[in-house]
Amino acid sequence: MLIIFGAAAGFLATRIMDLRTDVPTTIAIGVAGALLGSFVLRFIAMIGGLAFGFVGALVGAILIIWVWQKYSGRS
C-alpha cells in the first residue's frame, strides 16, 4: 500500500515541483515523503494532543471549583 501511495504522491509532487524523474525515483521520492510526512504529522498531533489535554484538564478543574463554590456556600 505504501508503494502505491508513494507512487501517486511522488508523481503529483514531481509534477507540482516541475521535476522530471524516472519511475523508480518518483516512487522513492513518494515513499520517503510519505514516511517523513507521517512522522511530522504524528509529532504535531502528539504536541496538539498534549496541549488539548492540558486545556481540558484546566477547564475541568475550573468547573469543579465553580461547582464546589456554588454548592458549598463559599465564594
PDB file of C-alpha atoms in Angstrom:
ATOM      1  CA  MET A   1       0.000   0.000   0.000  1.00  0.00           C
ATOM      2  CA  LEU A   2       2.888   2.346   0.844  1.00  0.00           C
ATOM      3  CA  ILE A   3       4.350   1.848  -2.623  1.00  0.00           C
ATOM      4  CA  ILE A   4       1.015   2.682  -4.298  1.00  0.00           C
ATOM      5  CA  PHE A   5       0.514   5.826  -2.195  1.00  0.00           C
ATOM      6  CA  GLY A   6       4.195   6.667  -2.609  1.00  0.00           C
ATOM      7  CA  ALA A   7       3.974   6.353  -6.379  1.00  0.00           C
ATOM      8  CA  ALA A   8       0.896   8.574  -6.529  1.00  0.00           C
ATOM      9  CA  ALA A   9       2.341  11.142  -4.105  1.00  0.00           C
ATOM     10  CA  GLY A  10       5.703  11.096  -5.863  1.00  0.00           C
ATOM     11  CA  PHE A  11       4.030  11.586  -9.240  1.00  0.00           C
ATOM     12  CA  LEU A  12       1.977  14.535  -8.007  1.00  0.00           C
ATOM     13  CA  ALA A  13       4.912  16.072  -6.114  1.00  0.00           C
ATOM     14  CA  THR A  14       7.263  15.828  -9.100  1.00  0.00           C
ATOM     15  CA  ARG A  15       4.631  17.438 -11.331  1.00  0.00           C
ATOM     16  CA  ILE A  16       3.903  20.234  -8.836  1.00  0.00           C
ATOM     17  CA  MET A  17       7.626  20.927  -8.402  1.00  0.00           C
ATOM     18  CA  ASP A  18       8.234  20.544 -12.176  1.00  0.00           C
ATOM     19  CA  LEU A  19      10.812  17.792 -11.699  1.00  0.00           C
ATOM     20  CA  ARG A  20      11.183  15.133 -14.374  1.00  0.00           C
ATOM     21  CA  THR A  21      12.381  11.821 -12.944  1.00  0.00           C
ATOM     22  CA  ASP A  22      12.166   8.158 -13.859  1.00  0.00           C
ATOM     23  CA  VAL A  23       9.577   5.856 -12.286  1.00  0.00           C
ATOM     24  CA  PRO A  24      11.788   4.294  -9.545  1.00  0.00           C
ATOM     25  CA  THR A  25      12.997   7.730  -8.422  1.00  0.00           C
ATOM     26  CA  THR A  26       9.430   9.059  -8.413  1.00  0.00           C
ATOM     27  CA  ILE A  27       8.313   6.121  -6.249  1.00  0.00           C
ATOM     28  CA  ALA A  28      11.309   6.574  -3.913  1.00  0.00           C
ATOM     29  CA  ILE A  29      10.524  10.286  -3.547  1.00  0.00           C
ATOM     30  CA  GLY A  30       6.893   9.486  -2.769  1.00  0.00           C
ATOM     31  CA  VAL A  31       7.689   6.742  -0.238  1.00  0.00           C
ATOM     32  CA  ALA A  32      10.292   8.918   1.511  1.00  0.00           C
ATOM     33  CA  GLY A  33       7.817  11.806   1.538  1.00  0.00           C
ATOM     34  CA  ALA A  34       5.108   9.567   2.976  1.00  0.00           C
ATOM     35  CA  LEU A  35       7.398   8.398   5.777  1.00  0.00           C
ATOM     36  CA  LEU A  36       8.585  11.933   6.567  1.00  0.00           C
ATOM     37  CA  GLY A  37       5.082  13.400   6.357  1.00  0.00           C
ATOM     38  CA  SER A  38       3.712  10.673   8.613  1.00  0.00           C
ATOM     39  CA  PHE A  39       6.401  11.371  11.215  1.00  0.00           C
ATOM     40  CA  VAL A  40       5.816  15.130  11.124  1.00  0.00           C
ATOM     41  CA  LEU A  41       2.024  14.820  11.334  1.00  0.00           C
ATOM     42  CA  ARG A  42       2.233  12.344  14.228  1.00  0.00           C
ATOM     43  CA  PHE A  43       4.574  14.705  16.077  1.00  0.00           C
ATOM     44  CA  ILE A  44       2.212  17.652  15.542  1.00  0.00           C
ATOM     45  CA  ALA A  45      -0.768  15.553  16.652  1.00  0.00           C
ATOM     46  CA  MET A  46       1.125  14.454  19.771  1.00  0.00           C
ATOM     47  CA  ILE A  47       2.007  18.034  20.718  1.00  0.00           C
ATOM     48  CA  GLY A  48      -1.555  19.168  19.938  1.00  0.00           C
ATOM     49  CA  GLY A  49      -2.954  16.264  21.929  1.00  0.00           C
ATOM     50  CA  LEU A  50      -0.874  17.199  24.952  1.00  0.00           C
ATOM     51  CA  ALA A  51      -1.918  20.840  24.677  1.00  0.00           C
ATOM     52  CA  PHE A  52      -5.609  19.961  24.281  1.00  0.00           C
ATOM     53  CA  GLY A  53      -5.342  17.540  27.190  1.00  0.00           C
ATOM     54  CA  PHE A  54      -3.943  20.309  29.375  1.00  0.00           C
ATOM     55  CA  VAL A  55      -6.685  22.722  28.306  1.00  0.00           C
ATOM     56  CA  GLY A  56      -9.292  20.058  29.039  1.00  0.00           C
ATOM     57  CA  ALA A  57      -7.799  19.432  32.489  1.00  0.00           C
ATOM     58  CA  LEU A  58      -7.782  23.170  33.216  1.00  0.00           C
ATOM     59  CA  VAL A  59     -11.409  23.626  32.141  1.00  0.00           C
ATOM     60  CA  GLY A  60     -12.427  20.584  34.180  1.00  0.00           C
ATOM     61  CA  ALA A  61     -10.664  21.894  37.280  1.00  0.00           C
ATOM     62  CA  ILE A  62     -12.279  25.320  36.879  1.00  0.00           C
ATOM     63  CA  LEU A  63     -15.691  23.661  36.531  1.00  0.00           C
ATOM     64  CA  ILE A  64     -15.153  21.613  39.697  1.00  0.00           C
ATOM     65  CA  ILE A  65     -14.065  24.722  41.635  1.00  0.00           C
ATOM     66  CA  TRP A  66     -17.145  26.589  40.382  1.00  0.00           C
ATOM     67  CA  VAL A  67     -19.495  23.763  41.412  1.00  0.00           C
ATOM     68  CA  TRP A  68     -17.755  23.434  44.786  1.00  0.00           C
ATOM     69  CA  GLN A  69     -18.044  27.156  45.474  1.00  0.00           C
ATOM     70  CA  LYS A  70     -21.672  27.275  44.317  1.00  0.00           C
ATOM     71  CA  TYR A  71     -22.902  24.387  46.457  1.00  0.00           C
ATOM     72  CA  SER A  72     -20.625  24.643  49.493  1.00  0.00           C
ATOM     73  CA  GLY A  73     -21.552  28.227  50.317  1.00  0.00           C
ATOM     74  CA  ARG A  74     -18.020  29.521  49.719  1.00  0.00           C
ATOM     75  CA  SER A  75     -17.322  32.459  47.473  1.00  0.00           C
TER      76      SER A  75
END
